[in-house]
Short mmCIF file of C-alpha atoms in Angstrom, two decimals:
data_model
loop_
_atom_site.label_atom_id
_atom_site.label_comp_id
_atom_site.label_asym_id
_atom_site.label_seq_id
_atom_site.Cartn_x
_atom_site.Cartn_y
_atom_site.Cartn_z
CA UNK A 1 -14.97 -12.84 31.89
CA UNK A 2 -14.10 -12.14 35.39
CA UNK A 3 -17.95 -11.11 36.30
CA UNK A 4 -19.14 -14.36 34.68
CA UNK A 5 -16.41 -16.33 36.57
CA UNK A 6 -17.59 -14.73 39.87
CA UNK A 7 -21.05 -15.75 39.04
CA UNK A 8 -20.24 -19.23 38.11
CA UNK A 9 -18.05 -19.83 41.39
CA UNK A 10 -20.96 -18.64 43.74
CA UNK A 11 -23.09 -21.75 42.40
CA UNK A 12 -21.03 -23.71 40.03
CA UNK A 13 -23.29 -26.79 39.75
CA UNK A 14 -26.24 -24.67 38.83
CA UNK A 15 -24.60 -22.24 36.54
CA UNK A 16 -22.17 -24.57 34.76
CA UNK A 17 -24.73 -27.11 33.89
CA UNK A 18 -27.54 -24.59 33.83
CA UNK A 19 -28.30 -20.93 32.60
CA UNK A 20 -24.69 -19.80 31.70
CA UNK A 21 -23.40 -23.04 30.66
CA UNK A 22 -26.37 -23.46 28.17
CA UNK A 23 -25.03 -20.17 26.47
CA UNK A 24 -21.87 -21.85 25.32
CA UNK A 25 -23.82 -23.66 22.64
CA UNK A 26 -24.96 -20.05 21.36
CA UNK A 27 -21.20 -19.29 21.17
CA UNK A 28 -20.52 -22.27 19.06
CA UNK A 29 -23.45 -21.14 16.70
CA UNK A 30 -21.86 -17.82 16.42
CA UNK A 31 -18.44 -19.29 15.68
CA UNK A 32 -19.93 -21.39 12.86
CA UNK A 33 -21.37 -18.40 11.36
CA UNK A 34 -18.23 -16.45 11.81
CA UNK A 35 -16.25 -19.14 9.71
CA UNK A 36 -18.96 -19.91 7.24
CA UNK A 37 -19.32 -23.41 8.42
CA UNK A 38 -22.16 -25.68 9.84
CA UNK A 39 -22.97 -26.01 13.49
CA UNK A 40 -22.07 -29.77 13.11
CA UNK A 41 -18.66 -28.82 11.72
CA UNK A 42 -17.59 -26.45 14.52
CA UNK A 43 -15.82 -27.06 17.70
CA UNK A 44 -14.64 -24.64 20.39
CA UNK A 45 -11.11 -25.52 21.40
CA UNK A 46 -8.40 -23.96 23.32
CA UNK A 47 -5.82 -23.05 20.62
CA UNK A 48 -4.50 -23.88 17.19
CA UNK A 49 -1.89 -26.32 18.51
CA UNK A 50 -4.76 -28.29 20.25
CA UNK A 51 -6.84 -28.43 17.09
CA UNK A 52 -3.80 -29.54 14.88
CA UNK A 53 -3.08 -32.31 17.49
CA UNK A 54 -6.83 -33.52 17.31
CA UNK A 55 -6.68 -33.77 13.62
CA UNK A 56 -3.35 -35.59 13.56
CA UNK A 57 -4.48 -38.05 16.19
CA UNK A 58 -7.74 -38.47 14.51
CA UNK A 59 -6.17 -39.64 11.20
CA UNK A 60 -3.33 -41.60 12.67
CA UNK A 61 -5.14 -44.76 12.38
CA UNK A 62 -5.30 -44.53 8.62
CA UNK A 63 -1.61 -43.72 8.07
CA UNK A 64 1.03 -46.22 7.22
CA UNK A 65 4.83 -45.94 7.27
CA UNK A 66 6.02 -44.21 4.16
CA UNK A 67 2.80 -42.06 3.80
CA UNK A 68 3.61 -38.33 3.14
CA UNK A 69 2.68 -35.28 4.91
CA UNK A 70 3.25 -32.36 2.56
CA UNK A 71 3.88 -28.98 4.25
CA UNK A 72 6.25 -26.05 3.96
CA UNK A 73 9.34 -24.86 5.75
CA UNK A 74 7.48 -21.77 6.81
CA UNK A 75 5.23 -23.42 9.23
CA UNK A 76 4.04 -22.32 12.79
CA UNK A 77 5.78 -24.76 15.35
CA UNK A 78 2.47 -25.57 16.86
CA UNK A 79 1.10 -26.83 13.57
CA UNK A 80 4.16 -29.10 12.92
CA UNK A 81 4.63 -30.91 16.25
CA UNK A 82 1.71 -33.23 15.43
CA UNK A 83 3.21 -34.34 12.23
CA UNK A 84 6.57 -34.67 13.70
CA UNK A 85 4.98 -36.87 16.33
CA UNK A 86 3.35 -39.03 13.78
CA UNK A 87 6.79 -39.25 11.81
CA UNK A 88 8.36 -40.46 15.07
CA UNK A 89 5.74 -42.90 16.01
CA UNK A 90 3.96 -43.96 12.90
CA UNK A 91 6.66 -43.72 10.29
CA UNK A 92 5.17 -41.23 8.03
CA UNK A 93 7.23 -38.97 5.95
CA UNK A 94 7.21 -35.22 6.13
CA UNK A 95 7.88 -33.32 2.93
CA UNK A 96 8.75 -29.61 3.24
CA UNK A 97 8.23 -27.21 0.48
CA UNK A 98 11.13 -24.67 0.44
CA UNK A 99 9.12 -21.39 0.25
CA UNK A 100 10.50 -18.25 -1.60
CA UNK A 101 10.83 -15.20 0.58
CA UNK A 102 9.45 -13.18 -0.94
CA UNK A 103 7.18 -15.05 -3.04
CA UNK A 104 6.43 -13.89 -6.47
CA UNK A 105 2.68 -14.53 -6.75
CA UNK A 106 0.03 -17.28 -5.94
CA UNK A 107 0.81 -19.12 -9.04
CA UNK A 108 4.29 -19.70 -8.12
CA UNK A 109 3.22 -21.26 -4.79
CA UNK A 110 0.53 -23.42 -6.44
CA UNK A 111 3.21 -24.65 -8.85
CA UNK A 112 5.70 -25.56 -5.87
CA UNK A 113 2.77 -27.59 -4.17
CA UNK A 114 1.79 -29.50 -7.44
CA UNK A 115 5.44 -30.34 -8.02
CA UNK A 116 5.63 -31.87 -4.42
CA UNK A 117 2.58 -34.04 -4.59
CA UNK A 118 3.13 -37.69 -5.16
CA UNK A 119 0.90 -40.81 -4.96
CA UNK A 120 2.09 -41.30 -1.34
CA UNK A 121 0.79 -37.76 -0.34
CA UNK A 122 -2.02 -38.18 2.22
CA UNK A 123 -2.19 -34.83 3.73
CA UNK A 124 -1.35 -31.41 2.77
CA UNK A 125 -0.76 -28.98 5.88
CA UNK A 126 -0.43 -25.45 5.28
CA UNK A 127 -0.81 -22.17 7.28
CA UNK A 128 -3.57 -19.86 6.16
CA UNK A 129 -1.22 -16.99 6.90
CA UNK A 130 2.35 -18.26 7.16
CA UNK A 131 4.32 -17.42 10.34
CA UNK A 132 7.71 -16.48 8.56
CA UNK A 133 6.81 -13.78 5.83
CA UNK A 134 3.09 -13.27 6.70
CA UNK A 135 1.61 -14.13 3.26
CA UNK A 136 -1.64 -15.80 2.76
CA UNK A 137 -1.59 -19.19 1.08
CA UNK A 138 -3.66 -19.55 -1.94
CA UNK A 139 -5.83 -22.47 -0.31
CA UNK A 140 -8.85 -22.27 -2.75
CA UNK A 141 -6.37 -22.98 -5.60
CA UNK A 142 -4.44 -25.77 -3.74
CA UNK A 143 -7.89 -27.38 -2.83
CA UNK A 144 -8.37 -27.90 -6.62
CA UNK A 145 -5.19 -30.08 -6.43
CA UNK A 146 -5.96 -32.01 -3.10
CA UNK A 147 -9.65 -32.81 -3.16
CA UNK A 148 -9.60 -34.77 -6.70
CA UNK A 149 -6.65 -36.73 -5.12
CA UNK A 150 -8.55 -37.47 -1.90
CA UNK A 151 -5.69 -35.69 -0.03
CA UNK A 152 -6.70 -33.89 3.19
CA UNK A 153 -6.22 -30.24 3.06
CA UNK A 154 -5.34 -29.35 6.60
CA UNK A 155 -5.31 -25.60 7.58
CA UNK A 156 -3.22 -23.96 10.47
CA UNK A 157 -5.18 -20.90 11.11
CA UNK A 158 -3.20 -19.39 13.91
CA UNK A 159 -2.71 -15.89 12.32
CA UNK A 160 -5.69 -15.44 10.31
CA UNK A 161 -9.29 -14.94 11.99
CA UNK A 162 -9.72 -11.47 13.38
CA UNK A 163 -7.51 -10.04 10.69
CA UNK A 164 -8.99 -11.73 7.52
CA UNK A 165 -12.55 -12.59 7.02
CA UNK A 166 -12.70 -16.22 6.88
CA UNK A 167 -14.84 -18.39 4.66
CA UNK A 168 -13.76 -21.91 5.18
CA UNK A 169 -16.21 -23.22 2.27
CA UNK A 170 -14.57 -20.72 -0.09
CA UNK A 171 -11.12 -21.82 1.06
CA UNK A 172 -11.81 -25.40 0.20
CA UNK A 173 -10.06 -26.76 3.24
CA UNK A 174 -11.00 -29.98 4.88
CA UNK A 175 -10.07 -28.81 8.50
CA UNK A 176 -9.25 -25.44 9.96
CA UNK A 177 -7.74 -24.85 13.48
CA UNK A 178 -7.16 -21.41 14.94
CA UNK A 179 -6.34 -19.55 17.97
CA UNK A 180 -8.70 -16.60 18.92
CA UNK A 181 -6.34 -14.93 21.43
CA UNK A 182 -4.29 -13.54 18.51
CA UNK A 183 -6.01 -11.31 16.06
CA UNK A 184 -9.64 -11.97 17.24
CA UNK A 185 -8.26 -10.49 20.64
CA UNK A 186 -10.23 -12.97 22.78
CA UNK A 187 -8.82 -14.45 25.98
CA UNK A 188 -6.05 -16.94 26.06
CA UNK A 189 -7.23 -20.48 25.83
CA UNK A 190 -9.72 -19.60 23.03
CA UNK A 191 -9.94 -21.29 19.55
CA UNK A 192 -11.92 -22.80 16.81
CA UNK A 193 -11.69 -25.99 14.96
CA UNK A 194 -13.64 -26.75 11.62
CA UNK A 195 -13.91 -30.25 10.22
CA UNK A 196 -15.80 -30.48 6.92
CA UNK A 197 -18.65 -32.72 7.24
CA UNK A 198 -17.64 -34.89 4.25
CA UNK A 199 -14.31 -36.07 5.86
CA UNK A 200 -15.56 -36.32 9.53
CA UNK A 201 -15.66 -40.28 9.18
CA UNK A 202 -11.84 -40.18 8.36
CA UNK A 203 -10.94 -37.89 11.34
CA UNK A 204 -11.72 -39.66 14.67
CA UNK A 205 -9.87 -37.88 17.70
CA UNK A 206 -10.69 -39.06 21.09
CA UNK A 207 -11.99 -35.70 22.25
CA UNK A 208 -14.59 -35.71 19.53
CA UNK A 209 -15.79 -39.18 19.88
CA UNK A 210 -18.96 -38.14 21.88
CA UNK A 211 -19.74 -35.08 19.64
CA UNK A 212 -18.71 -31.45 18.80
CA UNK A 213 -20.65 -29.83 21.34
CA UNK A 214 -19.35 -27.05 23.81
CA UNK A 215 -19.47 -29.70 26.52
CA UNK A 216 -19.35 -33.47 26.00
CA UNK A 217 -18.06 -36.44 27.94
CA UNK A 218 -14.92 -36.39 25.42
CA UNK A 219 -14.40 -32.71 26.09
CA UNK A 220 -14.81 -32.72 29.95
CA UNK A 221 -15.62 -29.55 32.04
CA UNK A 222 -14.94 -26.59 30.25
CA UNK A 223 -14.22 -22.96 31.37
CA UNK A 224 -17.70 -21.45 30.66
CA UNK A 225 -16.77 -17.92 31.30
CA UNK A 226 -13.97 -18.04 28.91
CA UNK A 227 -16.21 -19.47 26.25
CA UNK A 228 -18.66 -16.74 26.78
CA UNK A 229 -16.00 -14.07 26.46
CA UNK A 230 -14.91 -15.59 23.16
CA UNK A 231 -18.43 -15.13 21.92
CA UNK A 232 -18.12 -11.34 22.86
CA UNK A 233 -15.03 -11.03 20.93
CA UNK A 234 -16.81 -12.36 17.70
CA UNK A 235 -19.63 -9.90 18.62
CA UNK A 236 -17.07 -7.05 18.72
CA UNK A 237 -15.54 -7.99 15.29
CA UNK A 238 -18.97 -8.28 13.80
CA UNK A 239 -20.07 -4.85 15.11
CA UNK A 240 -16.99 -3.16 13.69
CA UNK A 241 -17.34 -5.10 10.56
CA UNK A 242 -14.94 -8.02 9.39
CA UNK A 243 -14.48 -6.53 5.92
CA UNK A 244 -13.59 -3.23 7.28
CA UNK A 245 -11.05 -4.78 9.75
CA UNK A 246 -9.30 -6.79 6.74
CA UNK A 247 -9.16 -3.67 4.77
CA UNK A 248 -7.65 -1.63 7.56
CA UNK A 249 -4.96 -4.19 8.60
CA UNK A 250 -4.12 -4.55 4.73
CA UNK A 251 -3.94 -0.93 4.18
CA UNK A 252 -1.68 -0.33 7.43
CA UNK A 253 0.62 -3.00 6.26
CA UNK A 254 0.89 -1.66 2.77
CA UNK A 255 1.84 1.53 4.36
CA UNK A 256 4.46 -0.22 6.64
CA UNK A 257 6.10 -2.29 3.69
CA UNK A 258 6.49 1.07 1.80
CA UNK A 259 7.90 3.01 4.84
CA UNK A 260 10.16 0.10 6.00
CA UNK A 261 11.30 -0.41 2.28
CA UNK A 262 12.96 2.97 2.38
CA UNK A 263 15.01 2.21 5.46
CA UNK A 264 18.65 1.23 4.53
CA UNK A 265 19.61 -2.17 5.95
CA UNK A 266 16.24 -3.78 5.74
CA UNK A 267 15.47 -6.40 3.12
CA UNK A 268 11.79 -7.48 2.47
CA UNK A 269 10.81 -11.00 3.01
CA UNK A 270 7.14 -10.49 2.17
CA UNK A 271 5.63 -10.34 -1.15
CA UNK A 272 3.69 -7.14 -2.38
CA UNK A 273 1.32 -9.15 -4.61
CA UNK A 274 -2.11 -7.95 -3.38
CA UNK A 275 -3.37 -11.50 -3.60
CA UNK A 276 -0.80 -12.80 -0.98
CA UNK A 277 -0.47 -9.75 1.34
CA UNK A 278 -2.13 -9.59 4.88
CA UNK A 279 -1.59 -7.61 8.08
CA UNK A 280 2.00 -9.28 8.65
CA UNK A 281 5.17 -8.25 6.84
CA UNK A 282 8.73 -9.60 7.73
CA UNK A 283 11.97 -7.82 7.12
CA UNK A 284 15.48 -9.26 7.44
CA UNK A 285 18.66 -7.30 8.31
CA UNK A 286 21.44 -6.94 5.80
CA UNK A 287 23.88 -6.70 8.69
CA UNK A 288 23.81 -6.71 12.55
CA UNK A 289 22.02 -9.20 14.89
CA UNK A 290 18.40 -9.36 14.87
CA UNK A 291 18.32 -10.22 18.73
CA UNK A 292 20.40 -7.03 19.69
CA UNK A 293 18.05 -4.74 17.59
CA UNK A 294 14.97 -6.52 19.02
CA UNK A 295 16.21 -5.88 22.54
CA UNK A 296 16.82 -2.05 21.71
CA UNK A 297 13.39 -1.53 20.06
CA UNK A 298 11.90 -2.96 23.27
CA UNK A 299 13.99 -1.55 25.97
CA UNK A 300 14.83 1.92 24.51
CA UNK A 301 11.57 2.69 22.56
CA UNK A 302 8.90 0.39 23.77
CA UNK A 303 8.44 -1.09 20.41
CA UNK A 304 7.18 -4.48 20.42
CA UNK A 305 7.77 -6.69 17.47
CA UNK A 306 8.17 -10.55 16.73
CA UNK A 307 11.50 -12.25 15.96
CA UNK A 308 11.06 -14.50 12.91
CA UNK A 309 11.47 -18.20 14.26
CA UNK A 310 14.07 -19.04 11.68
CA UNK A 311 17.56 -17.77 12.62
CA UNK A 312 18.87 -18.00 8.98
CA UNK A 313 16.55 -15.05 7.91
CA UNK A 314 17.90 -12.73 10.84
CA UNK A 315 14.39 -11.07 10.65
CA UNK A 316 11.60 -9.36 12.26
CA UNK A 317 7.86 -9.81 11.73
CA UNK A 318 5.63 -6.75 12.05
CA UNK A 319 1.91 -6.88 12.56
CA UNK A 320 -0.59 -4.15 11.87
CA UNK A 321 -3.95 -4.55 13.58
CA UNK A 322 -6.82 -1.90 13.47
CA UNK A 323 -5.75 -0.20 16.58
CA UNK A 324 -2.36 0.56 15.17
CA UNK A 325 -1.68 3.87 13.45
CA UNK A 326 0.44 5.30 10.61
CA UNK A 327 2.26 7.42 13.07
CA UNK A 328 3.39 4.28 14.96
CA UNK A 329 4.62 2.94 11.64
CA UNK A 330 6.38 6.28 11.02
CA UNK A 331 8.12 6.18 14.35
CA UNK A 332 9.29 2.57 14.10
CA UNK A 333 10.72 3.20 10.60
CA UNK A 334 12.58 6.30 11.93
CA UNK A 335 13.88 4.33 15.03
CA UNK A 336 15.03 1.60 12.80
CA UNK A 337 16.80 3.79 10.30
CA UNK A 338 18.52 5.53 13.35
CA UNK A 339 19.78 2.05 14.82
CA UNK A 340 20.85 0.63 11.55
CA UNK A 341 22.69 3.81 10.52
CA UNK A 342 24.71 3.34 13.81
#
């Protein structure tokens, strides 16, 4: 990226609107294929939050006070702020499904969704991989509930691309917003947005009013070097093999759940159902403060984990990507066991 940036800044008018800038459309085509979408359904964006905001803005005109947005209590904050904004300024009602932790199986989740659908439900907004326990939502099954009812199925894909092989058509979602700086390991400010062709006339954000291209009058000038780097990150994943990456992430996480399940003082929040598991698992503390142990892991042992963003769970979230190892998992389990033993 730094090399492209240097090249662009030596002659920005020529490069941004010429040879290098033109290559960003190749990146968009690559992204469409990466997600199993069509080119005219694919937008290069900055991150998941930007994409979710665009969707909410784009449907605001059709929502009335009292219309319901069905979601869960385990959502990524960046995927919720858009609905909270519409609740405040448009009078829509947010309905949150209380999610089990751990979930039993996908049928339990589908039944919970079905139970909370009403005649006022206009949007179902769910994470593909939810941020609290790391399970993947059964979106394909949920879409069989939403599409016949003409309910938009909006997906927050912040934690999935680069860990799971994504096929938006198989998932049955109407929209899919994601951040590529996470599991896809692209630079910060890289993301993708999918809007299914059949619902594009219902979703009308300002930024897409002049098209879905990498540069439009609605998008304004873009960071060309960053967009090109985004394309390289997809090349790397394709070269390794997305099926192989998903298999490795899941296998490492299965090993992590086994090892951490042997640690006294930890309680699992993540399902072991193979249809729900991913490369993320969360464990709560039976005693002690998560914040104190979090600091000890980082400062004393250089182990980086994520605090679950719900204080009532008093929990950590552990992610296993392809460059992690079983030895790192063993070390973390041993360190945690020692800390919790006191």
